[in-house]
Amino acid sequence: MTSREDTAPFRTFILKVANRCNIDCDYCYVFNSKDQSWRHLPVRLGVDVAREAGRRIGEHATTHGLPAVHVVLHGGEPLLAGRRQVAELIEAVRAGVPAEVKVRFELQTNGTLLTKAWLDLFEKHGVVVGVSLDGPPTANDRHRLTHTGRSSSAAAVRGIELLRDRPHLFAGLLAVVDLANDPVEVHDFLASFEPPVIDFGFPHATHDDPPHRDNPDVPEYGLWMSRVYDAWLSRPEYRHSIRMLEDIVALSSGVRGAVETLGLAPPTSIVIESDGTMEGVDTLRSVEEGASRLGLDVFQHSFDEASRHPKLLHRADGMAALATKCQSCPLVEVCGGGYLPHRFSAAHGYRNPSVYCADLEYLIRHVQDSLRASGWDAHAPAGQAP
Amino acid sequence: MSSRTPLLMPPTCPESIQGNAVLERIAARVQQRLDEEKSTADGIAEGPHAASLIWPWWF
């Protein structure tokens, strides 16, 4: 049994405010993956669910003495919920959290429905906005098409341009890697919008359903991202961070916390579905039907109960939950064994190296070699002169 | 919690990074994260969700 003291509290709460999307990305883990639970969930998250979620977040923050929490309005496409509904949801969540706890709201959108009126609402409620875009139209159109097969690129770019007029609301851009795209072209296109952060994700895949590769003997995804790294370093005129790459630098330098895809820190986010049910890692929907379900909901259960759920114990187990090969790997503190869905096989569950193991090794070594060549030193303790 | 042995450390003097402005900025942010983790009372590191962009250590 894991005691409360052994588990990290949740600090990020992801509300699935709309369970439909106006575009149809073929890699989407919500709509186009093995788990099809979206078909049985309410189209929109109701104010009653938001009110109860807010109360539970407040309870959790008080129990653990959290000074701030992070609430992400997610989907599907959250803007499909409509402005009035989103405003009511934000107010319902905020009302449940004690005034002394800061609530940072973020919304992740495909950008196609953004308008000035939406931005006015975000301004009023202090919501920052991240947009998903895979690169220039030729890249974005490989996967992010409408339900009638048309490009969504122009509408997404129009939304991002609106957001650029309010840079304080612009959280950044999220892109999914496709080997068919040129990494430098993708990087430079995304950087041209001057986001504070760009992040890249590998396509969801498992050992039973591995990622596409042109040559299985080459770490193609690692090579692709290493070219992004080189492009990033060669463009000092842009000031963005690239989360995956900066996290590799940080983890190599002794920082413990990183996004859930890297490192050994326990994930500290939980998902609240549109019916109030809780999910631990929603991207596990890409693994198998029901993999992400906990059987808990905000009406009957606290987030502390969720943090002790057997399906989430891997959060507390850290290194012990990894495959034997990973436990003895010199890079494990950086890659963390890879993102949980990418480790899965029906035969061994999550006790496998990532399907992107070779890619992560190539990329991490590329970044670390670059740092060493630039004067980063293993023997200079932080805070002291070299 | 794992005890970390860093493989590399950012140069404490940014000018010592060999002429790369991007790496200078990264070094400053990484040092800030190291300092913030050291000063956090509970010492808990966080792994936020991949499909959102706010970094908790920027709170």
mmCIF file of C-alpha atoms in Angstrom, chain A residues 234-381:
data_model
loop_
_atom_site.group_PDB
_atom_site.id
_atom_site.type_symbol
_atom_site.label_atom_id
_atom_site.label_comp_id
_atom_site.label_asym_id
_atom_site.label_seq_id
_atom_site.Cartn_x
_atom_site.Cartn_y
_atom_site.Cartn_z
ATOM 1 C CA SER A 234 21.492 28.415 -35.075
ATOM 2 C CA ARG A 235 18.581 30.902 -34.817
ATOM 3 C CA PRO A 236 19.429 33.267 -31.928
ATOM 4 C CA GLU A 237 17.015 35.851 -33.332
ATOM 5 C CA TYR A 238 14.151 33.707 -31.998
ATOM 6 C CA ARG A 239 13.772 33.448 -28.239
ATOM 7 C CA HIS A 240 11.534 30.388 -27.851
ATOM 8 C CA SER A 241 12.273 27.310 -25.820
ATOM 9 C CA ILE A 242 11.783 23.808 -27.224
ATOM 10 C CA ARG A 243 10.473 21.840 -24.288
ATOM 11 C CA MET A 244 11.633 18.335 -25.185
ATOM 12 C CA LEU A 245 15.138 19.544 -25.979
ATOM 13 C CA GLU A 246 15.447 21.928 -23.052
ATOM 14 C CA ASP A 247 14.234 19.155 -20.744
ATOM 15 C CA ILE A 248 17.003 16.892 -22.036
ATOM 16 C CA VAL A 249 19.499 19.636 -21.188
ATOM 17 C CA ALA A 250 17.892 20.184 -17.784
ATOM 18 C CA LEU A 251 17.677 16.498 -16.864
ATOM 19 C CA SER A 252 21.292 16.011 -17.968
ATOM 20 C CA SER A 253 22.182 18.847 -15.590
ATOM 21 C CA GLY A 254 20.529 17.395 -12.499
ATOM 22 C CA VAL A 255 17.061 18.947 -12.716
ATOM 23 C CA ARG A 256 14.477 16.350 -11.634
ATOM 24 C CA GLY A 257 11.215 17.716 -12.976
ATOM 25 C CA ALA A 258 10.299 17.494 -16.641
ATOM 26 C CA VAL A 259 7.277 16.910 -18.780
ATOM 27 C CA GLU A 260 5.765 13.426 -18.264
ATOM 28 C CA THR A 261 7.399 12.145 -21.468
ATOM 29 C CA LEU A 262 10.932 12.395 -20.010
ATOM 30 C CA GLY A 263 12.715 11.875 -16.694
ATOM 31 C CA LEU A 264 11.737 9.956 -13.591
ATOM 32 C CA ALA A 265 9.634 12.555 -11.788
ATOM 33 C CA PRO A 266 6.128 11.295 -11.089
ATOM 34 C CA PRO A 267 3.496 12.712 -13.436
ATOM 35 C CA THR A 268 1.412 15.165 -11.449
ATOM 36 C CA SER A 269 -1.549 15.628 -13.763
ATOM 37 C CA ILE A 270 -4.983 14.047 -13.803
ATOM 38 C CA VAL A 271 -7.770 14.213 -16.394
ATOM 39 C CA ILE A 272 -11.427 14.938 -15.633
ATOM 40 C CA GLU A 273 -13.690 13.667 -18.402
ATOM 41 C CA SER A 274 -16.890 15.411 -19.505
ATOM 42 C CA ASP A 275 -18.974 13.139 -17.234
ATOM 43 C CA GLY A 276 -16.761 13.765 -14.202
ATOM 44 C CA THR A 277 -14.799 10.497 -14.370
ATOM 45 C CA MET A 278 -11.052 10.652 -13.713
ATOM 46 C CA GLU A 279 -8.271 9.338 -15.917
ATOM 47 C CA GLY A 280 -4.604 9.100 -15.005
ATOM 48 C CA VAL A 281 -2.745 9.339 -18.312
ATOM 49 C CA ASP A 282 -5.313 9.964 -21.029
ATOM 50 C CA THR A 283 -2.865 9.211 -23.837
ATOM 51 C CA LEU A 284 -3.068 5.556 -22.716
ATOM 52 C CA ARG A 285 -6.204 5.510 -24.849
ATOM 53 C CA SER A 286 -3.742 4.860 -27.673
ATOM 54 C CA VAL A 287 -2.774 1.571 -25.991
ATOM 55 C CA GLU A 288 -6.009 -0.357 -25.521
ATOM 56 C CA GLU A 289 -9.678 0.157 -24.675
ATOM 57 C CA GLY A 290 -10.066 1.155 -21.040
ATOM 58 C CA ALA A 291 -6.338 1.506 -20.260
ATOM 59 C CA SER A 292 -6.763 5.038 -18.932
ATOM 60 C CA ARG A 293 -9.938 4.469 -16.878
ATOM 61 C CA LEU A 294 -9.733 4.520 -13.085
ATOM 62 C CA GLY A 295 -13.381 3.878 -12.170
ATOM 63 C CA LEU A 296 -13.426 7.062 -10.070
ATOM 64 C CA ASP A 297 -15.323 10.326 -10.470
ATOM 65 C CA VAL A 298 -15.293 13.783 -8.915
ATOM 66 C CA PHE A 299 -18.780 13.321 -7.424
ATOM 67 C CA GLN A 300 -17.805 10.356 -5.270
ATOM 68 C CA HIS A 301 -14.023 10.353 -4.975
ATOM 69 C CA SER A 302 -11.243 12.715 -3.953
ATOM 70 C CA PHE A 303 -8.054 13.294 -5.942
ATOM 71 C CA ASP A 304 -6.152 11.749 -3.027
ATOM 72 C CA GLU A 305 -8.055 8.503 -3.679
ATOM 73 C CA ALA A 306 -7.054 8.758 -7.339
ATOM 74 C CA SER A 307 -3.395 9.283 -6.460
ATOM 75 C CA ARG A 308 -3.400 5.943 -4.605
ATOM 76 C CA HIS A 309 -5.147 4.042 -7.427
ATOM 77 C CA PRO A 310 -3.270 0.845 -8.434
ATOM 78 C CA LYS A 311 -3.128 2.016 -12.058
ATOM 79 C CA LEU A 312 -1.169 5.085 -10.978
ATOM 80 C CA LEU A 313 1.336 3.381 -8.687
ATOM 81 C CA HIS A 314 3.939 3.523 -11.449
ATOM 82 C CA ARG A 315 4.062 7.235 -10.592
ATOM 83 C CA ALA A 316 5.515 6.444 -7.190
ATOM 84 C CA ASP A 317 7.608 3.474 -8.297
ATOM 85 C CA GLY A 318 9.911 5.484 -10.589
ATOM 86 C CA MET A 319 12.919 3.408 -11.635
ATOM 87 C CA ALA A 320 11.513 0.168 -10.171
ATOM 88 C CA ALA A 321 8.642 0.228 -12.681
ATOM 89 C CA LEU A 322 10.982 0.190 -15.665
ATOM 90 C CA ALA A 323 12.272 -2.679 -17.808
ATOM 91 C CA THR A 324 15.492 -4.339 -16.599
ATOM 92 C CA LYS A 325 17.392 -2.958 -19.584
ATOM 93 C CA CYS A 326 16.311 0.578 -18.696
ATOM 94 C CA GLN A 327 17.286 0.276 -15.030
ATOM 95 C CA SER A 328 20.935 -0.271 -15.958
ATOM 96 C CA CYS A 329 21.057 2.286 -18.788
ATOM 97 C CA PRO A 330 23.308 5.320 -18.166
ATOM 98 C CA LEU A 331 20.700 7.617 -19.770
ATOM 99 C CA VAL A 332 17.699 6.480 -17.730
ATOM 100 C CA GLU A 333 17.616 9.599 -15.543
ATOM 101 C CA VAL A 334 17.122 11.647 -18.698
ATOM 102 C CA CYS A 335 14.743 9.553 -20.787
ATOM 103 C CA GLY A 336 12.964 8.031 -17.773
ATOM 104 C CA GLY A 337 12.370 4.899 -19.823
ATOM 105 C CA GLY A 338 10.311 6.906 -22.317
ATOM 106 C CA TYR A 339 6.682 7.965 -22.276
ATOM 107 C CA LEU A 340 4.369 5.399 -20.663
ATOM 108 C CA PRO A 341 2.150 4.620 -23.709
ATOM 109 C CA HIS A 342 5.236 4.078 -25.849
ATOM 110 C CA ARG A 343 6.480 1.291 -23.544
ATOM 111 C CA PHE A 344 3.400 -0.891 -23.833
ATOM 112 C CA SER A 345 3.105 -4.411 -25.198
ATOM 113 C CA ALA A 346 0.304 -6.882 -24.596
ATOM 114 C CA ALA A 347 2.905 -9.447 -23.501
ATOM 115 C CA HIS A 348 4.789 -7.376 -20.897
ATOM 116 C CA GLY A 349 2.578 -4.384 -20.128
ATOM 117 C CA TYR A 350 4.709 -1.296 -19.523
ATOM 118 C CA ARG A 351 7.932 -3.122 -18.567
ATOM 119 C CA ASN A 352 9.560 -2.523 -21.934
ATOM 120 C CA PRO A 353 11.961 0.101 -23.197
ATOM 121 C CA SER A 354 10.187 2.747 -25.260
ATOM 122 C CA VAL A 355 9.524 2.018 -28.925
ATOM 123 C CA TYR A 356 11.561 5.219 -29.351
ATOM 124 C CA CYS A 357 14.481 3.967 -27.179
ATOM 125 C CA ALA A 358 17.102 4.166 -29.960
ATOM 126 C CA ASP A 359 15.779 7.574 -31.019
ATOM 127 C CA LEU A 360 15.927 8.964 -27.495
ATOM 128 C CA GLU A 361 19.454 7.586 -27.003
ATOM 129 C CA TYR A 362 20.641 9.183 -30.250
ATOM 130 C CA LEU A 363 19.013 12.522 -29.424
ATOM 131 C CA ILE A 364 20.199 12.657 -25.806
ATOM 132 C CA ARG A 365 23.775 11.868 -26.841
ATOM 133 C CA HIS A 366 23.582 14.481 -29.619
ATOM 134 C CA VAL A 367 22.449 17.150 -27.155
ATOM 135 C CA GLN A 368 24.969 16.162 -24.492
ATOM 136 C CA ASP A 369 27.848 16.135 -27.000
ATOM 137 C CA SER A 370 26.812 19.616 -28.110
ATOM 138 C CA LEU A 371 26.775 20.850 -24.510
ATOM 139 C CA ARG A 372 30.209 19.423 -23.761
ATOM 140 C CA ALA A 373 31.565 21.071 -26.900
ATOM 141 C CA SER A 374 30.097 24.367 -25.684
ATOM 142 C CA GLY A 375 31.738 24.357 -22.279
ATOM 143 C CA TRP A 376 29.162 22.618 -20.069
ATOM 144 C CA ASP A 377 31.090 20.877 -17.349
ATOM 145 C CA ALA A 378 30.294 17.880 -15.159
ATOM 146 C CA HIS A 379 32.673 19.121 -12.495
ATOM 147 C CA ALA A 380 31.381 22.647 -11.922
ATOM 148 C CA PRO A 381 28.901 22.576 -9.022
#
